[in-house]
CSV table of C-alpha atoms in Angstrom, one decimal:
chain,number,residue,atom,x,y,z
A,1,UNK,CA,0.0,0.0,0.0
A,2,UNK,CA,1.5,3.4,-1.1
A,3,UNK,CA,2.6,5.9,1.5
A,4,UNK,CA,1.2,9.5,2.2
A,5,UNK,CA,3.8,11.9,2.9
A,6,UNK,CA,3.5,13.7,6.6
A,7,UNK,CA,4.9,17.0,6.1
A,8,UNK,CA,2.5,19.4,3.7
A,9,UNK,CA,5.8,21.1,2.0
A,10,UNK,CA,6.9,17.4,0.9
A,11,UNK,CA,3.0,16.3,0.5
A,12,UNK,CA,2.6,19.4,-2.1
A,13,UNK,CA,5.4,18.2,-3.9
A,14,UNK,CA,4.5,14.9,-4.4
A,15,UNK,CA,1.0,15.8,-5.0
A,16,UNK,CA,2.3,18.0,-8.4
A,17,UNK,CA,4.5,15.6,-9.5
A,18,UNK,CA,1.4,13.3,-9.9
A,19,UNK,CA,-0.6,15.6,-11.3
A,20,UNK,CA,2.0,16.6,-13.9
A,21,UNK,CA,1.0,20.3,-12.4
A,22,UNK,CA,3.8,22.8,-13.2
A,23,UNK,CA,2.3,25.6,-11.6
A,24,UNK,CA,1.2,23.4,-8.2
A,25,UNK,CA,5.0,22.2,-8.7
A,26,UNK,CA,6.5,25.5,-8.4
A,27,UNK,CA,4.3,27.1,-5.8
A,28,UNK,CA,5.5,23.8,-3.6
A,29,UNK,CA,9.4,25.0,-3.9
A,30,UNK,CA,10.9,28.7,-2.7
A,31,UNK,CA,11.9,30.9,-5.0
A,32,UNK,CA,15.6,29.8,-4.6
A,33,UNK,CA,15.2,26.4,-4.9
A,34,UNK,CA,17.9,23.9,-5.8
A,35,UNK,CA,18.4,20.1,-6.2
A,36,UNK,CA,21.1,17.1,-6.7
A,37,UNK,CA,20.3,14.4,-8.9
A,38,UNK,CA,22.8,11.6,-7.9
A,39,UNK,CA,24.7,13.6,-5.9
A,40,UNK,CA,25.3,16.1,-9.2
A,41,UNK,CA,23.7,19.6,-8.8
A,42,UNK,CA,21.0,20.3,-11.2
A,43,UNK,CA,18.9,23.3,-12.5
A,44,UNK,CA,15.6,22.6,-10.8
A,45,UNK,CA,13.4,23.8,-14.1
A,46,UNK,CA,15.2,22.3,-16.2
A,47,UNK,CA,15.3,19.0,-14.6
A,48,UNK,CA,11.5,18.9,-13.6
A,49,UNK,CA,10.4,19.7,-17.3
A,50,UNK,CA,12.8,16.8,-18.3
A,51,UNK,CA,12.6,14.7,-16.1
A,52,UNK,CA,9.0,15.0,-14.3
A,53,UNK,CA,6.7,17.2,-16.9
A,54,UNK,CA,8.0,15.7,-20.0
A,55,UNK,CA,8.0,12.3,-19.1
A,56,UNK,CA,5.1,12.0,-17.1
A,57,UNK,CA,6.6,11.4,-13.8
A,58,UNK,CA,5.3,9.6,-11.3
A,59,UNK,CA,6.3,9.1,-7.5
A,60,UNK,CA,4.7,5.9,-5.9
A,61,UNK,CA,5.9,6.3,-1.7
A,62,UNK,CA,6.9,3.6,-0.2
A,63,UNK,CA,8.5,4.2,3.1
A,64,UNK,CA,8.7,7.6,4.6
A,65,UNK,CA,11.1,9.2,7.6
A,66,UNK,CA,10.0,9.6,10.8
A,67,UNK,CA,10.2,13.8,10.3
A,68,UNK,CA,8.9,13.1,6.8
A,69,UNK,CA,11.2,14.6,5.2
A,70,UNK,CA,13.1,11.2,3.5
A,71,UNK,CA,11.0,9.5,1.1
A,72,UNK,CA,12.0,5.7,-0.6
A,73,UNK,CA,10.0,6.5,-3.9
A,74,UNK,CA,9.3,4.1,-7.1
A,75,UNK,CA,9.7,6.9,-9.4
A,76,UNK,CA,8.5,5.9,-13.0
A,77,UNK,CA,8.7,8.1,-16.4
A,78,UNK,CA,8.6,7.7,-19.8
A,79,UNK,CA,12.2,8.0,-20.2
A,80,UNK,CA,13.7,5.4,-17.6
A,81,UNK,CA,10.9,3.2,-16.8
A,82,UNK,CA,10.8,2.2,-12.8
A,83,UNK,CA,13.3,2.8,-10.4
A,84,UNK,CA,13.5,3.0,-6.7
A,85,UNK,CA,15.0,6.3,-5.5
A,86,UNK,CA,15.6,8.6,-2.5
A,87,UNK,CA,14.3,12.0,-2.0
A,88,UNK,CA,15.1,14.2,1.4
A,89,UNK,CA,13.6,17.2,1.5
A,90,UNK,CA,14.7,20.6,2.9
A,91,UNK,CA,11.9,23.1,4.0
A,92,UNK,CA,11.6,26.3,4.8
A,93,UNK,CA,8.6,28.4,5.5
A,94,UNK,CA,6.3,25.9,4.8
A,95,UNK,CA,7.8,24.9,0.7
A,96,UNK,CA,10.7,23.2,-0.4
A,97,UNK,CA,14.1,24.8,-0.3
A,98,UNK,CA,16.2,22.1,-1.6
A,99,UNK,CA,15.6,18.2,-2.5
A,100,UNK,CA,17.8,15.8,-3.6
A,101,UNK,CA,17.2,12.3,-4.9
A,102,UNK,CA,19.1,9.1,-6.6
A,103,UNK,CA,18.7,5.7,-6.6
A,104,UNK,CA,18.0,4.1,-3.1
């Protein structure tokens, strides 16, 4: 049975990557943003409308931290099929200041 995430920053997030909402997507992140993909540093538009918009992203939870701020996550897309993955989460003021994922 999926997971729901606990905190509403990560919650939004997940939510608009499901939705394939852009806008929902960006109101969920601060204006400064930034990400690691695999440990590299990443342009956060750039990456979403590859990698999430795109290719029709999808984050399935599976397991989420106690703060609920770490997420294990089969993340599917057109692009690379399934994979498990990673995501922590930063937050500040309520949105996302910084996430970074790879494979778990």
């Amino acid at each position: 049975m999926p997971a729901h995430p606990t905190d509403p920053a990560v919650a939004a997030f997940v939510t608009a990557v499901n939705a394939g909402d852009e806008d929902a997507f960006s109101a969920a992140l601060t204006d400064d943003a930034t990400m690691s993909d695999d440990g590299s540093e990443r342009d956060v538009a750039a990456w979403a409308d590859k990698e999430i918009f795109s290719s029709n992203g999808r984050m399935d939870v599976e397991d989420i931290s106690a703060d609920g701020r770490i997420l294990t996550v089969t993340y599917t897309n057109s692009t690379w099929g399934s994979m498990r993955t990673r995501w922590a989460f930063a937050v500040t003021d309520g949105r996302v200041s910084r996430f970074e994922t790879g494979q778990a």
